[in-house]
GROMACS .gro file of C-alpha atoms in nm:
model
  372
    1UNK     CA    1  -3.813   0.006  -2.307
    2UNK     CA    2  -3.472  -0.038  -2.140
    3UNK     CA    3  -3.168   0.086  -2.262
    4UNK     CA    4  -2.948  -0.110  -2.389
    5UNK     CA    5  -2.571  -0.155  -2.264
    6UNK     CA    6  -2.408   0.070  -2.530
    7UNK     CA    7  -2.678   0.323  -2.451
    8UNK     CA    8  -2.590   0.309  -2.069
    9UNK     CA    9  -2.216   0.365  -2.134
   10UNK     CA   10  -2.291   0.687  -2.333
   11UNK     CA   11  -2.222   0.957  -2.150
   12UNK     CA   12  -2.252   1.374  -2.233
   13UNK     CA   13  -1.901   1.522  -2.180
   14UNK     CA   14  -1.862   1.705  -1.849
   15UNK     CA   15  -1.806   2.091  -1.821
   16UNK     CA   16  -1.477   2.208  -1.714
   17UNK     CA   17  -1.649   2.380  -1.419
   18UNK     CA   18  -1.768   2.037  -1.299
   19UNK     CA   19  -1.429   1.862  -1.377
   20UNK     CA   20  -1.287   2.111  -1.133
   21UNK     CA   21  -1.546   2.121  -0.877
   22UNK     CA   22  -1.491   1.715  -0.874
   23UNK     CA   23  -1.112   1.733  -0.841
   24UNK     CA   24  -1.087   2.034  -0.574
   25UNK     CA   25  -1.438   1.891  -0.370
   26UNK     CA   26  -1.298   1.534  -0.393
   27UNK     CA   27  -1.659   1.423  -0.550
   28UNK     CA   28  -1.649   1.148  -0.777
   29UNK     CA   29  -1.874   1.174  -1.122
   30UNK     CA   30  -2.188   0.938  -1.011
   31UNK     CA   31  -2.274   0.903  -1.410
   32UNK     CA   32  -1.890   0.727  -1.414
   33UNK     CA   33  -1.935   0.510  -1.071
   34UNK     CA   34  -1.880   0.155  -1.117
   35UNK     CA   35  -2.170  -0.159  -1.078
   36UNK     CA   36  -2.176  -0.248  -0.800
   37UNK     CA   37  -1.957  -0.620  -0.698
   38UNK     CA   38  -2.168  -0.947  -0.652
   39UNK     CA   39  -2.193  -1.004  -0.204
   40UNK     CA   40  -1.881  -1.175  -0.086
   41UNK     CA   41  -1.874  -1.317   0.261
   42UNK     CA   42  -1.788  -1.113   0.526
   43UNK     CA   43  -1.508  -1.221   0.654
   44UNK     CA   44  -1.358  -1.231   0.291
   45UNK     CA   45  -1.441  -0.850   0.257
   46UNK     CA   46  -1.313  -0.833   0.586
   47UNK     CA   47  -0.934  -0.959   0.486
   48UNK     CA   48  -0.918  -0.881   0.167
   49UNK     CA   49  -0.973  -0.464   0.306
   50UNK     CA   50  -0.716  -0.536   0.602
   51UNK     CA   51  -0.447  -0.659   0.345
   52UNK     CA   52  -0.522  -0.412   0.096
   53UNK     CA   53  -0.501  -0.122   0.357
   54UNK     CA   54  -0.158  -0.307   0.541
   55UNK     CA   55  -0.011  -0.318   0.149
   56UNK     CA   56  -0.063   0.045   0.146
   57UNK     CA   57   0.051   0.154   0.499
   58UNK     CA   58   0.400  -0.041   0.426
   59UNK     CA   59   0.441   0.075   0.073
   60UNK     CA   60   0.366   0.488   0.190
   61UNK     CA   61   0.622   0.465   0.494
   62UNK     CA   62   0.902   0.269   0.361
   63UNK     CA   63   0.906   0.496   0.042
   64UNK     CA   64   0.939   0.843   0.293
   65UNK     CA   65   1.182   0.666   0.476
   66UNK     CA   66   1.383   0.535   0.176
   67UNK     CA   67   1.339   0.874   0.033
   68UNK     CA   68   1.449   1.049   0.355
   69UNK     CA   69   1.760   0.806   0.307
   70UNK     CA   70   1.882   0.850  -0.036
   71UNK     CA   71   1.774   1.289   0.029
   72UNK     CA   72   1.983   1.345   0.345
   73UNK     CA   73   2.193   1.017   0.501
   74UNK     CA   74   2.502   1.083   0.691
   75UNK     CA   75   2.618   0.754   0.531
   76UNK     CA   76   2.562   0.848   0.184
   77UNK     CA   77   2.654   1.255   0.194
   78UNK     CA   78   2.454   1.311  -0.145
   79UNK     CA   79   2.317   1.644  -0.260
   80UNK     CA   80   2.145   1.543  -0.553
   81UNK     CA   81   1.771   1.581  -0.474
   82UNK     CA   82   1.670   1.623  -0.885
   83UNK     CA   83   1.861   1.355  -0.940
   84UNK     CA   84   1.706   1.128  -0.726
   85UNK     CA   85   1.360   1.228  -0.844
   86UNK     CA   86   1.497   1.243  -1.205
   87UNK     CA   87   1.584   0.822  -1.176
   88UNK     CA   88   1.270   0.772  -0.951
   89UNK     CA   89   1.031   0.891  -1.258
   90UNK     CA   90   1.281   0.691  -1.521
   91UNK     CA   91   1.228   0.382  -1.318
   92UNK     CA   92   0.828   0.399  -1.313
   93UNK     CA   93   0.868   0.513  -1.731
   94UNK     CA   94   1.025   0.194  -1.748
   95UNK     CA   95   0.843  -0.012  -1.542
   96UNK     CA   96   0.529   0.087  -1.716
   97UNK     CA   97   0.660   0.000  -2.072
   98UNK     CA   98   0.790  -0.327  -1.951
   99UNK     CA   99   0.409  -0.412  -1.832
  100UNK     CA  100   0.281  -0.308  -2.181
  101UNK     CA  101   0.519  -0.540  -2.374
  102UNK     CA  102   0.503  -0.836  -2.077
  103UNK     CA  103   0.043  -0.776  -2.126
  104UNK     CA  104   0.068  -0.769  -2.550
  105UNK     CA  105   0.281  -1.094  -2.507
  106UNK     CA  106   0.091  -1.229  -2.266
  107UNK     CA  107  -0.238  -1.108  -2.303
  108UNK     CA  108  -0.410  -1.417  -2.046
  109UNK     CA  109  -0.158  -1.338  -1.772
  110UNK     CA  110  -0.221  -0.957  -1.719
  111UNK     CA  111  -0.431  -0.686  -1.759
  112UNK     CA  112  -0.218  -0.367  -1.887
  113UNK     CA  113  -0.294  -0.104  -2.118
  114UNK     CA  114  -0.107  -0.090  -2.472
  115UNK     CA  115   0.143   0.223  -2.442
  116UNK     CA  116   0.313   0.359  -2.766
  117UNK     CA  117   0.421   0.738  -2.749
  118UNK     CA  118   0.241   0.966  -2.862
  119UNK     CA  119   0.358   1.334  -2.951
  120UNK     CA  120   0.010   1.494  -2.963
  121UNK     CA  121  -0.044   1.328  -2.615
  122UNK     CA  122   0.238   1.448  -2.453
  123UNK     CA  123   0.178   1.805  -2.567
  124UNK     CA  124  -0.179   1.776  -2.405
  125UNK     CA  125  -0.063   1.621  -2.101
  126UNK     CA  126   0.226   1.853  -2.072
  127UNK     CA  127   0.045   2.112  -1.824
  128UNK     CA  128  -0.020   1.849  -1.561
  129UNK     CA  129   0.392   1.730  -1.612
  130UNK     CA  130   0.480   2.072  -1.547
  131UNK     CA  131   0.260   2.061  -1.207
  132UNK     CA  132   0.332   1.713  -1.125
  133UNK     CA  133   0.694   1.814  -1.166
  134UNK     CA  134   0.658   2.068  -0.899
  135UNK     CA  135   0.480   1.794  -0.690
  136UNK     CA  136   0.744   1.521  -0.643
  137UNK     CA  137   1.009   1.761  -0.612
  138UNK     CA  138   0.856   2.027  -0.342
  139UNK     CA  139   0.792   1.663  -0.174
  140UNK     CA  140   1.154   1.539  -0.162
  141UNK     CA  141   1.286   1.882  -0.102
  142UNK     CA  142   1.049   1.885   0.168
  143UNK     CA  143   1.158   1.573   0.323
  144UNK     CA  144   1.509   1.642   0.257
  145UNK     CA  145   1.545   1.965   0.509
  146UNK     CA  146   1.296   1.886   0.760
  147UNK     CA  147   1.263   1.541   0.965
  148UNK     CA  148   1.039   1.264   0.916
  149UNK     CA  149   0.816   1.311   1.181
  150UNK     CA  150   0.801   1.703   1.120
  151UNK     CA  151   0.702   1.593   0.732
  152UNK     CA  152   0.342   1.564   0.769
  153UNK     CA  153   0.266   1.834   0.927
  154UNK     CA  154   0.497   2.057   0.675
  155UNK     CA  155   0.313   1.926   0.430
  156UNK     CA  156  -0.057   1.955   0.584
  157UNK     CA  157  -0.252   2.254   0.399
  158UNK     CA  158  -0.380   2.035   0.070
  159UNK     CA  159  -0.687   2.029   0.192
  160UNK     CA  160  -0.641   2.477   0.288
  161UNK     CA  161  -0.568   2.534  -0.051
  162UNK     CA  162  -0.815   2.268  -0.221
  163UNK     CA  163  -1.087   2.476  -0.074
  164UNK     CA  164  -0.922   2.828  -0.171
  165UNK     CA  165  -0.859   2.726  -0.503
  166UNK     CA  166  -1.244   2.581  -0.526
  167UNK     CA  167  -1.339   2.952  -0.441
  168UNK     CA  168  -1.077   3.128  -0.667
  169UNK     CA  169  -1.147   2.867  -0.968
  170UNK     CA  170  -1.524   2.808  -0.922
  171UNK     CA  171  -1.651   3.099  -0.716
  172UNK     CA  172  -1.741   2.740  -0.466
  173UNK     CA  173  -1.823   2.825  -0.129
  174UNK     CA  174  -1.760   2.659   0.163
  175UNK     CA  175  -1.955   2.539   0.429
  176UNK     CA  176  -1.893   2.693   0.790
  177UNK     CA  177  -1.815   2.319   0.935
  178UNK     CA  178  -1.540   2.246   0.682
  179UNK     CA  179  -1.383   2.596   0.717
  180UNK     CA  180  -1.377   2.515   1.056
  181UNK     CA  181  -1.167   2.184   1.015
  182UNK     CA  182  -0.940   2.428   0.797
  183UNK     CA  183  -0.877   2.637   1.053
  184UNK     CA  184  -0.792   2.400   1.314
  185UNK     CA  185  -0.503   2.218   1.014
  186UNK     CA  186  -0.386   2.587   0.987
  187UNK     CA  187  -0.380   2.642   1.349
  188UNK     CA  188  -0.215   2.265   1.367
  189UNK     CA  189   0.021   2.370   1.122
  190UNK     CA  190   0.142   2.707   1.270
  191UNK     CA  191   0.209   2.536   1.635
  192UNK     CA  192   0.412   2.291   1.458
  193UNK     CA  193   0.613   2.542   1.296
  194UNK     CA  194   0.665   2.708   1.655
  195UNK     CA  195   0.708   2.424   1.872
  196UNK     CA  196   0.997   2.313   1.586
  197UNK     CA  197   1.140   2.664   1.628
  198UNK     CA  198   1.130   2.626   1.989
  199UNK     CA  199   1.366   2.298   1.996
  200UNK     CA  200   1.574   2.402   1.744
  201UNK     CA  201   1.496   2.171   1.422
  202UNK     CA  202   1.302   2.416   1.203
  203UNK     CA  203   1.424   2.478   0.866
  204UNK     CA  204   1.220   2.751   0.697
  205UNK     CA  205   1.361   2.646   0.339
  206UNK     CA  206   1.177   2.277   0.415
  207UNK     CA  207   0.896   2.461   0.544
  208UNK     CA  208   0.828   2.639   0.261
  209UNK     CA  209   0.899   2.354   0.058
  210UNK     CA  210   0.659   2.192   0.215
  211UNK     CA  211   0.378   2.479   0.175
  212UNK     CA  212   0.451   2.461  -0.230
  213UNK     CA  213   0.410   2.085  -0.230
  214UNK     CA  214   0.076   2.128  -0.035
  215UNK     CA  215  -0.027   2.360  -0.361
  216UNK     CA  216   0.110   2.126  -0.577
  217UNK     CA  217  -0.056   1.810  -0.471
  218UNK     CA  218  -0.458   2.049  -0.481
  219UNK     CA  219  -0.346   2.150  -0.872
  220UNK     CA  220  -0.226   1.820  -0.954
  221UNK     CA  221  -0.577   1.683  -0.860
  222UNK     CA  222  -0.728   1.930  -1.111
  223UNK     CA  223  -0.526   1.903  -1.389
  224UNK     CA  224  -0.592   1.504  -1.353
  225UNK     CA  225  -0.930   1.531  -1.417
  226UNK     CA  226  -0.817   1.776  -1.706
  227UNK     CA  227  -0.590   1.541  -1.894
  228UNK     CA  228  -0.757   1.210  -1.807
  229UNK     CA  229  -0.939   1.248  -2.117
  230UNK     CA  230  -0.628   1.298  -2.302
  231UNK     CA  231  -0.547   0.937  -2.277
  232UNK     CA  232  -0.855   0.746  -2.253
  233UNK     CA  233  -0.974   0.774  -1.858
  234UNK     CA  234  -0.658   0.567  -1.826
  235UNK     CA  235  -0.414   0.616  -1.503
  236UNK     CA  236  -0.181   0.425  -1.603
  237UNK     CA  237  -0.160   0.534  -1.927
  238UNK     CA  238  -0.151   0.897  -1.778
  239UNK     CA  239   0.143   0.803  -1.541
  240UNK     CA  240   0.361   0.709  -1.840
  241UNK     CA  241   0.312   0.983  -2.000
  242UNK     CA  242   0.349   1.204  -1.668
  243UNK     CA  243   0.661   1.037  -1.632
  244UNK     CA  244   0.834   1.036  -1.992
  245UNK     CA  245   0.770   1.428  -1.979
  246UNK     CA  246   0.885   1.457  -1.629
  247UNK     CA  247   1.215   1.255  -1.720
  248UNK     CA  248   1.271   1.522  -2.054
  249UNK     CA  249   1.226   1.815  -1.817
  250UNK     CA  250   1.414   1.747  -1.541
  251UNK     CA  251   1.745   1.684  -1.766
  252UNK     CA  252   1.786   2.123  -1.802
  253UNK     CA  253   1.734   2.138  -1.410
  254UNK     CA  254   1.964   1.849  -1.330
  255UNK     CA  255   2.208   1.970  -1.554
  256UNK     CA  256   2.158   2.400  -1.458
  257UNK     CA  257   2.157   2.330  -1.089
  258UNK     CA  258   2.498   2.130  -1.107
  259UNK     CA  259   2.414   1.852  -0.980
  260UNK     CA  260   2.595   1.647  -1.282
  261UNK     CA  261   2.950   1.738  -1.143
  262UNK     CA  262   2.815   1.686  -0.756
  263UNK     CA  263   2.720   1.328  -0.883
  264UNK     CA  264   3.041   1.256  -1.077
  265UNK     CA  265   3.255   1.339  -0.743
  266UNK     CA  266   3.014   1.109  -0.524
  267UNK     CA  267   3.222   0.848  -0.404
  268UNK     CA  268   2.997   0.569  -0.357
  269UNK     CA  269   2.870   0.605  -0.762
  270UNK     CA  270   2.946   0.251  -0.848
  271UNK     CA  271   2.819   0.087  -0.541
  272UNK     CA  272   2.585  -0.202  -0.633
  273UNK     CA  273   2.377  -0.108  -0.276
  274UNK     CA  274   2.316   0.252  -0.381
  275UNK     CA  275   2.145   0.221  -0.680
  276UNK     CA  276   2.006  -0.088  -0.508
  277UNK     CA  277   1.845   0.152  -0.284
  278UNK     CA  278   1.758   0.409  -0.564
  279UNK     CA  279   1.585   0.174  -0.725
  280UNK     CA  280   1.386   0.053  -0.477
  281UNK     CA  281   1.289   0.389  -0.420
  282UNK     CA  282   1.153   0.393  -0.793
  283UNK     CA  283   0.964   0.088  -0.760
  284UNK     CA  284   0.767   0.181  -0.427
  285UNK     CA  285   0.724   0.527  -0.603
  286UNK     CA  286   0.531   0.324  -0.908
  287UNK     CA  287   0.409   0.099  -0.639
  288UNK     CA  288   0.220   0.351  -0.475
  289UNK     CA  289  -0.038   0.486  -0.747
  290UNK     CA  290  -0.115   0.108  -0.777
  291UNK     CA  291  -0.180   0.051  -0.445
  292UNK     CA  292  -0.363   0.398  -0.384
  293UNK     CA  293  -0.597   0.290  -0.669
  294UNK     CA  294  -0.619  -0.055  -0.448
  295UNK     CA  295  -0.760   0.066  -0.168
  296UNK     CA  296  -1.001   0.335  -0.315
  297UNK     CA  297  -1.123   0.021  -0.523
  298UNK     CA  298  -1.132  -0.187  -0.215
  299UNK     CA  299  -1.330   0.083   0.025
  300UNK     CA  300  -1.381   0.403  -0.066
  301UNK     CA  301  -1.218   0.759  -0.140
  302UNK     CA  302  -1.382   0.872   0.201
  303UNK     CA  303  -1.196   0.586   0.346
  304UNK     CA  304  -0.867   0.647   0.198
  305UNK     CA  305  -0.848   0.992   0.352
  306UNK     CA  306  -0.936   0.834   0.700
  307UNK     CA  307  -0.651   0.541   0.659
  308UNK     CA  308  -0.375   0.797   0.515
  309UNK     CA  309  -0.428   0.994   0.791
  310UNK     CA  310  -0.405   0.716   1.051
  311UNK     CA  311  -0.085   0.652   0.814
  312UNK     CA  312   0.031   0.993   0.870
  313UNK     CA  313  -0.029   0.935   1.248
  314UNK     CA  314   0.175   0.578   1.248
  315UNK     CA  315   0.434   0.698   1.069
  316UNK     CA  316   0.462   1.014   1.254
  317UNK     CA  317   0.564   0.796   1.603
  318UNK     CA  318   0.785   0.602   1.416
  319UNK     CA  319   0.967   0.872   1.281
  320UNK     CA  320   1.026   0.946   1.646
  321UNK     CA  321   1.099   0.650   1.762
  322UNK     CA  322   1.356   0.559   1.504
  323UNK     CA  323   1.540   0.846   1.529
  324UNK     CA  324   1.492   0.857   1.909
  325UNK     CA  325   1.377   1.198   1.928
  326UNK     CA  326   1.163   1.352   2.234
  327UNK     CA  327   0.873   1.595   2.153
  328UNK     CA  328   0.711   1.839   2.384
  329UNK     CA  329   0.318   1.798   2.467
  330UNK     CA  330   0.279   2.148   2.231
  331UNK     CA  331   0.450   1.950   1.959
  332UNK     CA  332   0.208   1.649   1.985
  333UNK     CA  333  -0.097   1.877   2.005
  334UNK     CA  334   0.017   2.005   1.667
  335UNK     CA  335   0.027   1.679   1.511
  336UNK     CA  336  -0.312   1.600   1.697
  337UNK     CA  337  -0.480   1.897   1.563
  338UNK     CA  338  -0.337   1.844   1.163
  339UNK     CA  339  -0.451   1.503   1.177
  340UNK     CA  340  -0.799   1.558   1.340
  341UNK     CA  341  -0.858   1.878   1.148
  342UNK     CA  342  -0.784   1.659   0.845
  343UNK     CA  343  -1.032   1.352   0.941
  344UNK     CA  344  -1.284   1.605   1.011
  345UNK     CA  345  -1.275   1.784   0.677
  346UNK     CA  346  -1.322   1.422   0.527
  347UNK     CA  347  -1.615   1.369   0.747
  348UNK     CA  348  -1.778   1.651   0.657
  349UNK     CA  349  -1.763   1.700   0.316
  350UNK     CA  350  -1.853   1.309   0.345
  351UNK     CA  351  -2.128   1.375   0.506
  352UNK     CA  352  -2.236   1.675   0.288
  353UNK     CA  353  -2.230   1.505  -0.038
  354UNK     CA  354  -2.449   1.217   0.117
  355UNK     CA  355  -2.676   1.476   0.219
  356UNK     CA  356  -2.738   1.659  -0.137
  357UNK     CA  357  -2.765   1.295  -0.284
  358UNK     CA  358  -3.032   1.233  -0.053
  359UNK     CA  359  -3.217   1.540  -0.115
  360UNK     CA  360  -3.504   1.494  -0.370
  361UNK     CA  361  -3.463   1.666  -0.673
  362UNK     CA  362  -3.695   1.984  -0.792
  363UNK     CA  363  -3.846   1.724  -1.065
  364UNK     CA  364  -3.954   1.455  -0.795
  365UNK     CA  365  -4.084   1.688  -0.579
  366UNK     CA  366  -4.306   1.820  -0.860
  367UNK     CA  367  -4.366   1.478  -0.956
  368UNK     CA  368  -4.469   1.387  -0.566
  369UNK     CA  369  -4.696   1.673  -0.528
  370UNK     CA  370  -4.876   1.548  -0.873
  371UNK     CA  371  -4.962   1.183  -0.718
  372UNK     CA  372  -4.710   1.014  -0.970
   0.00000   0.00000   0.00000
């Protein structure tokens, strides 16, 4: 006899060692993989996936760029960089509460989860604030002392330290292909760093910056899959929360680092077009988990790496461009080998988990050798 529906959705909690493998291996749990869509046409696939993928390529780049703005513009002179963080997160708390009420009024219009605050949440999604915390600001921080184009590449060893902290964590190995591709980001990443030294634009502080945002982004992934849990498998319930504690805790740094009293002698504090502009760069930061969760929906994770790190490679030469900035052939090959070292790693660990799916199981091959 079948199973019924309710019996299908039943499912035995996963181990913490699997939640971790999952978020540091980039797997996805197959027991929580969605049915699969009814056959659209082609060519429907085909431009709903092009628009999907263009909405995220123009939402990624104008945030860094806007965020490169409001961190470290001639025009606007401000050295605020928890600040700006602190109003991006307030923005997407906001944002997310104002979709809750606009769904419970309007419950035909739009799909949105119910969010009321919850203390016992917040405690158990506290952990993950702390990290995500560390996240957004090593990004900005980042992007504030180094250049646009140089931002990638200062940013590049997620994946390094994904498959370190899958050793450390998990006692995972790694394949000898996908250390490879880790060497050749590391190797990408180092002749970056000299080829900046060599012209004269390196900043070690945004360097570093950059290596503790790397770190932040592989523990963020794991304490996701932690917390999700926490508040129902919901993201969007889970950025609320991420935010509302993120908002709380960045008050003491805003306020230690004394950036209150840099902000009260900013002279352009009551113009309409900067907090214009910082609020724009609160809405594509909420814009951007929405349309990440787009085009994972629309494709696939594997596919997502491969189109952020075109993304990374498009917005690299613009960054140049814009700024008008000339690169050495050493400087390209950097980028080159971050970028292809990255694609690879997808492609292989693609690759491997299609291979250990394909692979029979002990039971079958029992089962097989037994005529059944």
């Amino acid at each position: 006899m079948k199973p019924g529906p309710w019996t299908c959705r039943r499912r035995a909690p996963l181990k913490r060692s699997r939640i971790l493998h999952m978020a540091l291996m980039g797997a996805s749990d197959p027991s929580g993989e969605a049915e699969a869509s009814k056959e659209k046409p082609f060519l429907l696939r085909a431009l709903q996936i092009t628009l999907v993928v263009s909405l995220y390529w123009v939402t990624s780049i104008s945030m860094v760029f806007l965020n490169k703005y409001l961190l470290d513009s001639p025009s606007l002179q401000l050295d605020t960089p928890i600040f700006v963080t602190f109003y991006q997160c307030l923005v997407t708390t906001l944002l997310c509460k104002s979709l809750s009420i606009l769904a419970a009024c309007c419950p035909g219009a739009m799909d949105f989860p119910t969010l009321r605050l919850d203390l016992r949440v917040t405690r158990s999604v506290l952990p993950l604030s702390v990290v995500f915390i560390g996240m957004i600001t090593f990004n900005n921080l980042c992007l504030k002392y180094v250049g646009v184009a140089f931002y990638n590449v200062g940013r590049s060893l997620t994946t390094v330290f994904n498959v370190l902290l899958s050793y450390l964590l998990l006692k995972q190995t790694t394949s000898f292909y996908a250390l490879l591709t880790c060497g050749i980001i590391i190797g990408g990443f180092w002749l970056g760093v000299d080829q900046e030294g060599a012209e004269g634009t390196l900043s070690w502080t945004g360097t570093i910056f950059g290596v503790l945002a790397s770190l932040c982004v592989s523990l963020n992934a794991i304490y996701t899959k932690k917390v999700l849990p926490a508040v129902d498998g919901s993201i969007w319930r889970l950025t609320f929360y991420n935010n509302v504690n993120a908002c709380v805790l960045f008050l003491p740094l805003f306020l230690l680092l004394g950036e209150l009293q840099t902000l009260r002698d900013f002279s352009q504090l009551g113009s309409a077009h900067f907090w214009g502009m910082m609020t724009l760069g609160g809405l594509f930061g909420f814009a951007i988990g929405y349309v990440t969760g787009l085009q994972i929906k629309f494709t696939s994770p594997l596919t997502h790496n491969v189109s952020g790190t075109t993304k990374a490679c498009a917005q690299t030469v613009l960054a140049v461009l814009y700024y008008e900035e000339t690169k050495s052939f050493l400087w390209w090959t950097s980028n080159m080998m971050v970028l292809g070292g990255s694609s690879a790693y997808t492609w292989v660990r693609g690759w491997e988990m299609k291979k250990i799916q394909e692979e029979p199981s002990p039971k079958e091959d029992e089962k097989s050798s037994m005529g059944v």
